[in-house]
Amino acid sequence: MDKLVRSIKFPMFFDPEKLKRDVQKIIDKKWTNHYNTNDYSGKWTSIALMSQNGKSDSIFALPNGDEKLVPTEILESCTYFQQILDSFLFEKTAVRLLKLDVGAEVKPHTDNCLGYEDGCFRLHIPIITNSEVEFILDGNRLIMNEGECWYIDANFTHSVANRGKEDRIHLVIDGLRNDWTDDLFFKEAGQNEFVRPATEASEKEKQLIIAELKRMNPPNLAAILKDLE
């Protein structure tokens, strides 16, 4: 059995009441339907806290070019979210709230280039959730509780279903690896446990991965591309 890291629950905790207070400030704003319409059933919506153009409906996870993210008008009123983002000392490539309504399901899928070994990563901070949310990662159920902070290796197949009676809302932050994040991650798992799963990607898939990596331009891009060859 391999020792590749699928997820990490970091030893940090955020105040669920403060998280919910910030969500309540913006719950009535316009939330945008998630763009991967083939990947889910029911209602799955998002609102950007940071984006390249500063607009809250720019919810795409992949940045376009080298422009840095700037706060959206939504983030201005959310002081606790600002505090959390300021405490994470890495470049953000997407900062969104994701809301999965009661009865909605995100189908099993993978996301390219979102493992820590790729030079980029995704963090989840649950704000509102319930015991009937089923988040499955690589065949195993993860229980992510309000206020916790999780790394999810989205290169592995994952799905989520909200079978509860309350909408589920997570703060989801994508970022680029640096020395600060290395220190955070390697306290929880050895560096040799972060390697790309051994799968035989088709040439087309490989080119898509390379294109996405070049667009994101992580600091160790050359080394990652060499590994893909």
PDB file of N, CA and C in Angstrom, residues 31-126:
ATOM      1  N   TRP A  31     -24.920  34.680  -5.587  1.00  0.00           N
ATOM      2  CA  TRP A  31     -24.029  33.529  -5.689  1.00  0.00           C
ATOM      3  C   TRP A  31     -24.129  32.991  -7.120  1.00  0.00           C
ATOM      4  N   THR A  32     -23.007  32.578  -7.670  1.00  0.00           N
ATOM      5  CA  THR A  32     -22.939  32.142  -9.073  1.00  0.00           C
ATOM      6  C   THR A  32     -22.945  30.623  -9.165  1.00  0.00           C
ATOM      7  N   ASN A  33     -23.752  30.085 -10.082  1.00  0.00           N
ATOM      8  CA  ASN A  33     -23.755  28.633 -10.280  1.00  0.00           C
ATOM      9  C   ASN A  33     -22.359  28.152 -10.673  1.00  0.00           C
ATOM     10  N   HIS A  34     -21.934  27.030 -10.094  1.00  0.00           N
ATOM     11  CA  HIS A  34     -20.618  26.480 -10.433  1.00  0.00           C
ATOM     12  C   HIS A  34     -20.574  26.142 -11.919  1.00  0.00           C
ATOM     13  N   TYR A  35     -19.418  26.437 -12.526  1.00  0.00           N
ATOM     14  CA  TYR A  35     -19.307  26.327 -13.988  1.00  0.00           C
ATOM     15  C   TYR A  35     -19.215  24.884 -14.492  1.00  0.00           C
ATOM     16  N   ASN A  36     -18.816  23.924 -13.646  1.00  0.00           N
ATOM     17  CA  ASN A  36     -18.725  22.526 -14.102  1.00  0.00           C
ATOM     18  C   ASN A  36     -20.106  21.867 -14.046  1.00  0.00           C
ATOM     19  N   THR A  37     -20.992  22.286 -14.920  1.00  0.00           N
ATOM     20  CA  THR A  37     -22.402  21.882 -14.809  1.00  0.00           C
ATOM     21  C   THR A  37     -22.616  20.383 -15.003  1.00  0.00           C
ATOM     22  N   ASN A  38     -21.697  19.698 -15.658  1.00  0.00           N
ATOM     23  CA  ASN A  38     -21.842  18.248 -15.845  1.00  0.00           C
ATOM     24  C   ASN A  38     -21.431  17.469 -14.606  1.00  0.00           C
ATOM     25  N   ASP A  39     -20.784  18.167 -13.663  1.00  0.00           N
ATOM     26  CA  ASP A  39     -20.185  17.463 -12.526  1.00  0.00           C
ATOM     27  C   ASP A  39     -21.075  17.406 -11.286  1.00  0.00           C
ATOM     28  N   TYR A  40     -22.272  17.990 -11.360  1.00  0.00           N
ATOM     29  CA  TYR A  40     -23.088  17.979 -10.140  1.00  0.00           C
ATOM     30  C   TYR A  40     -24.575  17.983 -10.471  1.00  0.00           C
ATOM     31  N   SER A  41     -25.354  17.614  -9.461  1.00  0.00           N
ATOM     32  CA  SER A  41     -26.818  17.714  -9.560  1.00  0.00           C
ATOM     33  C   SER A  41     -27.295  18.515  -8.358  1.00  0.00           C
ATOM     34  N   GLY A  42     -28.443  19.201  -8.507  1.00  0.00           N
ATOM     35  CA  GLY A  42     -28.905  20.081  -7.446  1.00  0.00           C
ATOM     36  C   GLY A  42     -28.249  21.442  -7.575  1.00  0.00           C
ATOM     37  N   LYS A  43     -28.150  22.157  -6.462  1.00  0.00           N
ATOM     38  CA  LYS A  43     -27.633  23.535  -6.512  1.00  0.00           C
ATOM     39  C   LYS A  43     -26.260  23.613  -5.843  1.00  0.00           C
ATOM     40  N   TRP A  44     -25.264  24.019  -6.649  1.00  0.00           N
ATOM     41  CA  TRP A  44     -23.886  24.192  -6.172  1.00  0.00           C
ATOM     42  C   TRP A  44     -23.447  25.572  -6.638  1.00  0.00           C
ATOM     43  N   THR A  45     -23.246  26.485  -5.702  1.00  0.00           N
ATOM     44  CA  THR A  45     -22.962  27.877  -6.073  1.00  0.00           C
ATOM     45  C   THR A  45     -21.708  28.370  -5.370  1.00  0.00           C
ATOM     46  N   SER A  46     -21.211  29.498  -5.855  1.00  0.00           N
ATOM     47  CA  SER A  46     -19.957  30.026  -5.343  1.00  0.00           C
ATOM     48  C   SER A  46     -19.981  31.542  -5.362  1.00  0.00           C
ATOM     49  N   ILE A  47     -19.118  32.123  -4.537  1.00  0.00           N
ATOM     50  CA  ILE A  47     -18.925  33.560  -4.533  1.00  0.00           C
ATOM     51  C   ILE A  47     -17.434  33.803  -4.270  1.00  0.00           C
ATOM     52  N   ALA A  48     -16.799  34.646  -5.072  1.00  0.00           N
ATOM     53  CA  ALA A  48     -15.355  34.867  -4.946  1.00  0.00           C
ATOM     54  C   ALA A  48     -15.064  35.948  -3.908  1.00  0.00           C
ATOM     55  N   LEU A  49     -14.114  35.652  -3.015  1.00  0.00           N
ATOM     56  CA  LEU A  49     -13.647  36.652  -2.046  1.00  0.00           C
ATOM     57  C   LEU A  49     -12.443  37.397  -2.596  1.00  0.00           C
ATOM     58  N   MET A  50     -11.706  36.738  -3.485  1.00  0.00           N
ATOM     59  CA  MET A  50     -10.612  37.382  -4.220  1.00  0.00           C
ATOM     60  C   MET A  50     -10.684  36.891  -5.659  1.00  0.00           C
ATOM     61  N   SER A  51     -10.340  37.750  -6.595  1.00  0.00           N
ATOM     62  CA  SER A  51     -10.312  37.350  -8.001  1.00  0.00           C
ATOM     63  C   SER A  51      -9.400  38.311  -8.754  1.00  0.00           C
ATOM     64  N   GLN A  52      -9.075  37.969  -9.988  1.00  0.00           N
ATOM     65  CA  GLN A  52      -8.156  38.824 -10.745  1.00  0.00           C
ATOM     66  C   GLN A  52      -8.782  40.167 -11.108  1.00  0.00           C
ATOM     67  N   ASN A  53     -10.089  40.164 -11.354  1.00  0.00           N
ATOM     68  CA  ASN A  53     -10.730  41.430 -11.740  1.00  0.00           C
ATOM     69  C   ASN A  53     -11.479  42.089 -10.577  1.00  0.00           C
ATOM     70  N   GLY A  54     -11.381  41.470  -9.393  1.00  0.00           N
ATOM     71  CA  GLY A  54     -12.019  42.066  -8.218  1.00  0.00           C
ATOM     72  C   GLY A  54     -13.520  41.885  -8.161  1.00  0.00           C
ATOM     73  N   LYS A  55     -14.059  41.007  -9.023  1.00  0.00           N
ATOM     74  CA  LYS A  55     -15.505  40.788  -9.042  1.00  0.00           C
ATOM     75  C   LYS A  55     -15.851  39.456  -8.384  1.00  0.00           C
ATOM     76  N   SER A  56     -16.952  39.461  -7.635  1.00  0.00           N
ATOM     77  CA  SER A  56     -17.303  38.280  -6.847  1.00  0.00           C
ATOM     78  C   SER A  56     -17.908  37.161  -7.679  1.00  0.00           C
ATOM     79  N   ASP A  57     -18.269  37.446  -8.946  1.00  0.00           N
ATOM     80  CA  ASP A  57     -18.799  36.364  -9.790  1.00  0.00           C
ATOM     81  C   ASP A  57     -17.704  35.719 -10.635  1.00  0.00           C
ATOM     82  N   SER A  58     -16.439  36.136 -10.438  1.00  0.00           N
ATOM     83  CA  SER A  58     -15.303  35.498 -11.131  1.00  0.00           C
ATOM     84  C   SER A  58     -14.824  34.331 -10.281  1.00  0.00           C
ATOM     85  N   ILE A  59     -15.507  33.195 -10.439  1.00  0.00           N
ATOM     86  CA  ILE A  59     -15.297  32.076  -9.512  1.00  0.00           C
ATOM     87  C   ILE A  59     -14.389  30.994 -10.090  1.00  0.00           C
ATOM     88  N   PHE A  60     -13.773  31.262 -11.244  1.00  0.00           N
ATOM     89  CA  PHE A  60     -12.927  30.227 -11.854  1.00  0.00           C
ATOM     90  C   PHE A  60     -11.725  29.940 -10.966  1.00  0.00           C
ATOM     91  N   ALA A  61     -11.420  28.640 -10.841  1.00  0.00           N
ATOM     92  CA  ALA A  61     -10.323  28.238  -9.969  1.00  0.00           C
ATOM     93  C   ALA A  61      -8.968  28.497 -10.608  1.00  0.00           C
ATOM     94  N   LEU A  62      -8.901  28.490 -11.953  1.00  0.00           N
ATOM     95  CA  LEU A  62      -7.612  28.664 -12.607  1.00  0.00           C
ATOM     96  C   LEU A  62      -7.387  30.120 -12.979  1.00  0.00           C
ATOM     97  N   PRO A  63      -6.290  30.697 -12.502  1.00  0.00           N
ATOM     98  CA  PRO A  63      -6.027  32.083 -12.882  1.00  0.00           C
ATOM     99  C   PRO A  63      -5.679  32.185 -14.353  1.00  0.00           C
ATOM    100  N   ASN A  64      -5.922  33.332 -14.928  1.00  0.00           N
ATOM    101  CA  ASN A  64      -5.671  33.549 -16.350  1.00  0.00           C
ATOM    102  C   ASN A  64      -4.491  34.515 -16.488  1.00  0.00           C
ATOM    103  N   GLY A  65      -3.323  33.979 -16.811  1.00  0.00           N
ATOM    104  CA  GLY A  65      -2.148  34.834 -16.912  1.00  0.00           C
ATOM    105  C   GLY A  65      -1.505  35.091 -15.566  1.00  0.00           C
ATOM    106  N   ASP A  66      -0.721  36.179 -15.478  1.00  0.00           N
ATOM    107  CA  ASP A  66       0.095  36.438 -14.289  1.00  0.00           C
ATOM    108  C   ASP A  66      -0.517  37.435 -13.314  1.00  0.00           C
ATOM    109  N   GLU A  67      -1.716  37.936 -13.620  1.00  0.00           N
ATOM    110  CA  GLU A  67      -2.309  38.936 -12.733  1.00  0.00           C
ATOM    111  C   GLU A  67      -2.575  38.359 -11.353  1.00  0.00           C
ATOM    112  N   LYS A  68      -2.217  39.123 -10.327  1.00  0.00           N
ATOM    113  CA  LYS A  68      -2.448  38.688  -8.944  1.00  0.00           C
ATOM    114  C   LYS A  68      -3.921  38.891  -8.572  1.00  0.00           C
ATOM    115  N   LEU A  69      -4.354  38.121  -7.573  1.00  0.00           N
ATOM    116  CA  LEU A  69      -5.721  38.281  -7.085  1.00  0.00           C
ATOM    117  C   LEU A  69      -5.846  39.551  -6.247  1.00  0.00           C
ATOM    118  N   VAL A  70      -7.013  40.161  -6.322  1.00  0.00           N
ATOM    119  CA  VAL A  70      -7.315  41.314  -5.472  1.00  0.00           C
ATOM    120  C   VAL A  70      -8.637  41.036  -4.751  1.00  0.00           C
ATOM    121  N   PRO A  71      -8.863  41.661  -3.595  1.00  0.00           N
ATOM    122  CA  PRO A  71     -10.115  41.432  -2.866  1.00  0.00           C
ATOM    123  C   PRO A  71     -11.323  41.865  -3.702  1.00  0.00           C
ATOM    124  N   THR A  72     -12.395  41.129  -3.607  1.00  0.00           N
ATOM    125  CA  THR A  72     -13.645  41.529  -4.257  1.00  0.00           C
ATOM    126  C   THR A  72     -14.436  42.423  -3.300  1.00  0.00           C
ATOM    127  N   GLU A  73     -15.506  43.013  -3.811  1.00  0.00           N
ATOM    128  CA  GLU A  73     -16.328  43.889  -2.967  1.00  0.00           C
ATOM    129  C   GLU A  73     -16.950  43.104  -1.811  1.00  0.00           C
ATOM    130  N   ILE A  74     -17.084  41.798  -1.991  1.00  0.00           N
ATOM    131  CA  ILE A  74     -17.668  40.931  -0.957  1.00  0.00           C
ATOM    132  C   ILE A  74     -16.755  40.835   0.262  1.00  0.00           C
ATOM    133  N   LEU A  75     -15.452  40.754   0.012  1.00  0.00           N
ATOM    134  CA  LEU A  75     -14.501  40.530   1.106  1.00  0.00           C
ATOM    135  C   LEU A  75     -14.409  41.733   2.043  1.00  0.00           C
ATOM    136  N   GLU A  76     -14.703  42.921   1.518  1.00  0.00           N
ATOM    137  CA  GLU A  76     -14.525  44.153   2.302  1.00  0.00           C
ATOM    138  C   GLU A  76     -15.249  44.123   3.639  1.00  0.00           C
ATOM    139  N   SER A  77     -16.443  43.516   3.658  1.00  0.00           N
ATOM    140  CA  SER A  77     -17.224  43.509   4.899  1.00  0.00           C
ATOM    141  C   SER A  77     -16.904  42.303   5.789  1.00  0.00           C
ATOM    142  N   CYS A  78     -16.075  41.385   5.302  1.00  0.00           N
ATOM    143  CA  CYS A  78     -15.832  40.120   6.019  1.00  0.00           C
ATOM    144  C   CYS A  78     -14.478  40.166   6.722  1.00  0.00           C
ATOM    145  N   THR A  79     -14.444  40.788   7.897  1.00  0.00           N
ATOM    146  CA  THR A  79     -13.170  41.031   8.568  1.00  0.00           C
ATOM    147  C   THR A  79     -12.483  39.740   9.030  1.00  0.00           C
ATOM    148  N   TYR A  80     -13.262  38.734   9.417  1.00  0.00           N
ATOM    149  CA  TYR A  80     -12.630  37.487   9.885  1.00  0.00           C
ATOM    150  C   TYR A  80     -12.017  36.726   8.705  1.00  0.00           C
ATOM    151  N   PHE A  81     -12.717  36.694   7.580  1.00  0.00           N
ATOM    152  CA  PHE A  81     -12.131  36.063   6.394  1.00  0.00           C
ATOM    153  C   PHE A  81     -10.826  36.764   6.013  1.00  0.00           C
ATOM    154  N   GLN A  82     -10.820  38.081   6.078  1.00  0.00           N
ATOM    155  CA  GLN A  82      -9.601  38.842   5.765  1.00  0.00           C
ATOM    156  C   GLN A  82      -8.464  38.435   6.695  1.00  0.00           C
ATOM    157  N   GLN A  83      -8.793  38.311   7.967  1.00  0.00           N
ATOM    158  CA  GLN A  83      -7.791  37.946   8.979  1.00  0.00           C
ATOM    159  C   GLN A  83      -7.196  36.566   8.666  1.00  0.00           C
ATOM    160  N   ILE A  84      -8.059  35.618   8.301  1.00  0.00           N
ATOM    161  CA  ILE A  84      -7.592  34.270   7.965  1.00  0.00           C
ATOM    162  C   ILE A  84      -6.687  34.301   6.741  1.00  0.00           C
ATOM    163  N   LEU A  85      -7.120  35.007   5.706  1.00  0.00           N
ATOM    164  CA  LEU A  85      -6.332  35.061   4.473  1.00  0.00           C
ATOM    165  C   LEU A  85      -4.983  35.732   4.719  1.00  0.00           C
ATOM    166  N   ASP A  86      -4.966  36.762   5.554  1.00  0.00           N
ATOM    167  CA  ASP A  86      -3.705  37.434   5.861  1.00  0.00           C
ATOM    168  C   ASP A  86      -2.746  36.530   6.632  1.00  0.00           C
ATOM    169  N   SER A  87      -3.303  35.571   7.371  1.00  0.00           N
ATOM    170  CA  SER A  87      -2.457  34.678   8.169  1.00  0.00           C
ATOM    171  C   SER A  87      -1.816  33.574   7.334  1.00  0.00           C
ATOM    172  N   PHE A  88      -2.325  33.347   6.120  1.00  0.00           N
ATOM    173  CA  PHE A  88      -1.756  32.344   5.225  1.00  0.00           C
ATOM    174  C   PHE A  88      -0.734  33.029   4.313  1.00  0.00           C
ATOM    175  N   LEU A  89       0.539  32.763   4.553  1.00  0.00           N
ATOM    176  CA  LEU A  89       1.602  33.513   3.875  1.00  0.00           C
ATOM    177  C   LEU A  89       2.039  32.839   2.576  1.00  0.00           C
ATOM    178  N   PHE A  90       1.106  32.761   1.654  1.00  0.00           N
ATOM    179  CA  PHE A  90       1.415  32.223   0.318  1.00  0.00           C
ATOM    180  C   PHE A  90       0.553  32.958  -0.698  1.00  0.00           C
ATOM    181  N   GLU A  91       0.967  32.868  -1.959  1.00  0.00           N
ATOM    182  CA  GLU A  91       0.186  33.525  -3.021  1.00  0.00           C
ATOM    183  C   GLU A  91      -1.077  32.723  -3.294  1.00  0.00           C
ATOM    184  N   LYS A  92      -2.215  33.405  -3.268  1.00  0.00           N
ATOM    185  CA  LYS A  92      -3.490  32.735  -3.534  1.00  0.00           C
ATOM    186  C   LYS A  92      -3.802  32.767  -5.027  1.00  0.00           C
ATOM    187  N   THR A  93      -4.316  31.651  -5.543  1.00  0.00           N
ATOM    188  CA  THR A  93      -4.738  31.603  -6.947  1.00  0.00           C
ATOM    189  C   THR A  93      -6.249  31.533  -7.092  1.00  0.00           C
ATOM    190  N   ALA A  94      -6.963  31.253  -6.012  1.00  0.00           N
ATOM    191  CA  ALA A  94      -8.430  31.307  -5.987  1.00  0.00           C
ATOM    192  C   ALA A  94      -8.870  31.346  -4.529  1.00  0.00           C
ATOM    193  N   VAL A  95      -9.841  32.202  -4.228  1.00  0.00           N
ATOM    194  CA  VAL A  95     -10.400  32.271  -2.870  1.00  0.00           C
ATOM    195  C   VAL A  95     -11.907  32.407  -3.021  1.00  0.00           C
ATOM    196  N   ARG A  96     -12.626  31.339  -2.637  1.00  0.00           N
ATOM    197  CA  ARG A  96     -14.071  31.319  -2.882  1.00  0.00           C
ATOM    198  C   ARG A  96     -14.812  30.722  -1.689  1.00  0.00           C
ATOM    199  N   LEU A  97     -16.079  31.069  -1.590  1.00  0.00           N
ATOM    200  CA  LEU A  97     -17.004  30.308  -0.756  1.00  0.00           C
ATOM    201  C   LEU A  97     -17.756  29.378  -1.695  1.00  0.00           C
ATOM    202  N   LEU A  98     -17.886  28.124  -1.305  1.00  0.00           N
ATOM    203  CA  LEU A  98     -18.635  27.149  -2.101  1.00  0.00           C
ATOM    204  C   LEU A  98     -19.804  26.643  -1.279  1.00  0.00           C
ATOM    205  N   LYS A  99     -20.991  26.738  -1.844  1.00  0.00           N
ATOM    206  CA  LYS A  99     -22.222  26.344  -1.128  1.00  0.00           C
ATOM    207  C   LYS A  99     -22.890  25.179  -1.853  1.00  0.00           C
ATOM    208  N   LEU A 100     -23.026  24.062  -1.148  1.00  0.00           N
ATOM    209  CA  LEU A 100     -23.714  22.897  -1.690  1.00  0.00           C
ATOM    210  C   LEU A 100     -25.054  22.778  -0.962  1.00  0.00           C
ATOM    211  N   ASP A 101     -26.124  23.032  -1.697  1.00  0.00           N
ATOM    212  CA  ASP A 101     -27.447  23.061  -1.074  1.00  0.00           C
ATOM    213  C   ASP A 101     -27.901  21.668  -0.638  1.00  0.00           C
ATOM    214  N   VAL A 102     -28.887  21.657   0.222  1.00  0.00           N
ATOM    215  CA  VAL A 102     -29.492  20.392   0.678  1.00  0.00           C
ATOM    216  C   VAL A 102     -29.896  19.559  -0.537  1.00  0.00           C
ATOM    217  N   GLY A 103     -29.516  18.291  -0.537  1.00  0.00           N
ATOM    218  CA  GLY A 103     -29.893  17.370  -1.614  1.00  0.00           C
ATOM    219  C   GLY A 103     -28.983  17.409  -2.824  1.00  0.00           C
ATOM    220  N   ALA A 104     -28.047  18.345  -2.873  1.00  0.00           N
ATOM    221  CA  ALA A 104     -27.155  18.446  -4.036  1.00  0.00           C
ATOM    222  C   ALA A 104     -25.991  17.466  -3.918  1.00  0.00           C
ATOM    223  N   GLU A 105     -25.469  17.059  -5.071  1.00  0.00           N
ATOM    224  CA  GLU A 105     -24.345  16.117  -5.112  1.00  0.00           C
ATOM    225  C   GLU A 105     -23.329  16.556  -6.160  1.00  0.00           C
ATOM    226  N   VAL A 106     -22.057  16.514  -5.781  1.00  0.00           N
ATOM    227  CA  VAL A 106     -20.964  16.705  -6.741  1.00  0.00           C
ATOM    228  C   VAL A 106     -20.465  15.310  -7.112  1.00  0.00           C
ATOM    229  N   LYS A 107     -20.519  15.002  -8.400  1.00  0.00           N
ATOM    230  CA  LYS A 107     -20.189  13.650  -8.855  1.00  0.00           C
ATOM    231  C   LYS A 107     -18.690  13.370  -8.721  1.00  0.00           C
ATOM    232  N   PRO A 108     -18.317  12.081  -8.678  1.00  0.00           N
ATOM    233  CA  PRO A 108     -16.894  11.740  -8.595  1.00  0.00           C
ATOM    234  C   PRO A 108     -16.114  12.345  -9.757  1.00  0.00           C
ATOM    235  N   HIS A 109     -15.017  13.035  -9.434  1.00  0.00           N
ATOM    236  CA  HIS A 109     -14.192  13.671 -10.464  1.00  0.00           C
ATOM    237  C   HIS A 109     -12.790  13.897  -9.904  1.00  0.00           C
ATOM    238  N   THR A 110     -11.875  14.269 -10.774  1.00  0.00           N
ATOM    239  CA  THR A 110     -10.530  14.656 -10.348  1.00  0.00           C
ATOM    240  C   THR A 110     -10.244  16.055 -10.877  1.00  0.00           C
ATOM    241  N   ASP A 111      -9.369  16.767 -10.189  1.00  0.00           N
ATOM    242  CA  ASP A 111      -8.913  18.085 -10.644  1.00  0.00           C
ATOM    243  C   ASP A 111      -7.426  17.976 -10.945  1.00  0.00           C
ATOM    244  N   ASN A 112      -7.015  18.424 -12.114  1.00  0.00           N
ATOM    245  CA  ASN A 112      -5.598  18.358 -12.463  1.00  0.00           C
ATOM    246  C   ASN A 112      -4.785  19.367 -11.664  1.00  0.00           C
ATOM    247  N   CYS A 113      -3.575  18.949 -11.301  1.00  0.00           N
ATOM    248  CA  CYS A 113      -2.572  19.879 -10.735  1.00  0.00           C
ATOM    249  C   CYS A 113      -3.023  20.533  -9.441  1.00  0.00           C
ATOM    250  N   LEU A 114      -3.624  19.771  -8.540  1.00  0.00           N
ATOM    251  CA  LEU A 114      -3.986  20.348  -7.250  1.00  0.00           C
ATOM    252  C   LEU A 114      -3.446  19.513  -6.095  1.00  0.00           C
ATOM    253  N   GLY A 115      -2.392  18.730  -6.371  1.00  0.00           N
ATOM    254  CA  GLY A 115      -1.684  18.053  -5.300  1.00  0.00           C
ATOM    255  C   GLY A 115      -0.491  18.901  -4.887  1.00  0.00           C
ATOM    256  N   TYR A 116      -0.086  18.802  -3.626  1.00  0.00           N
ATOM    257  CA  TYR A 116       1.015  19.645  -3.161  1.00  0.00           C
ATOM    258  C   TYR A 116       2.277  19.425  -3.982  1.00  0.00           C
ATOM    259  N   GLU A 117       2.439  18.185  -4.459  1.00  0.00           N
ATOM    260  CA  GLU A 117       3.616  17.860  -5.277  1.00  0.00           C
ATOM    261  C   GLU A 117       3.626  18.611  -6.604  1.00  0.00           C
ATOM    262  N   ASP A 118       2.490  19.170  -7.008  1.00  0.00           N
ATOM    263  CA  ASP A 118       2.405  19.933  -8.260  1.00  0.00           C
ATOM    264  C   ASP A 118       2.841  21.387  -8.080  1.00  0.00           C
ATOM    265  N   GLY A 119       3.101  21.783  -6.828  1.00  0.00           N
ATOM    266  CA  GLY A 119       3.482  23.173  -6.586  1.00  0.00           C
ATOM    267  C   GLY A 119       2.290  24.063  -6.267  1.00  0.00           C
ATOM    268  N   CYS A 120       1.107  23.462  -6.213  1.00  0.00           N
ATOM    269  CA  CYS A 120      -0.102  24.213  -5.867  1.00  0.00           C
ATOM    270  C   CYS A 120      -0.997  23.305  -5.031  1.00  0.00           C
ATOM    271  N   PHE A 121      -1.982  23.879  -4.365  1.00  0.00           N
ATOM    272  CA  PHE A 121      -2.745  23.073  -3.408  1.00  0.00           C
ATOM    273  C   PHE A 121      -4.074  23.750  -3.107  1.00  0.00           C
ATOM    274  N   ARG A 122      -4.967  22.977  -2.464  1.00  0.00           N
ATOM    275  CA  ARG A 122      -6.298  23.484  -2.091  1.00  0.00           C
ATOM    276  C   ARG A 122      -6.556  23.223  -0.604  1.00  0.00           C
ATOM    277  N   LEU A 123      -7.031  24.263   0.078  1.00  0.00           N
ATOM    278  CA  LEU A 123      -7.422  24.148   1.483  1.00  0.00           C
ATOM    279  C   LEU A 123      -8.927  24.330   1.613  1.00  0.00           C
ATOM    280  N   HIS A 124      -9.515  23.559   2.520  1.00  0.00           N
ATOM    281  CA  HIS A 124     -10.944  23.680   2.840  1.00  0.00           C
ATOM    282  C   HIS A 124     -11.095  24.081   4.308  1.00  0.00           C
ATOM    283  N   ILE A 125     -11.903  25.103   4.566  1.00  0.00           N
ATOM    284  CA  ILE A 125     -12.299  25.454   5.937  1.00  0.00           C
ATOM    285  C   ILE A 125     -13.818  25.395   5.988  1.00  0.00           C
ATOM    286  N   PRO A 126     -14.391  24.333   6.586  1.00  0.00           N
ATOM    287  CA  PRO A 126     -15.852  24.244   6.682  1.00  0.00           C
ATOM    288  C   PRO A 126     -16.414  25.345   7.589  1.00  0.00           C
TER     289      PRO A 126
END
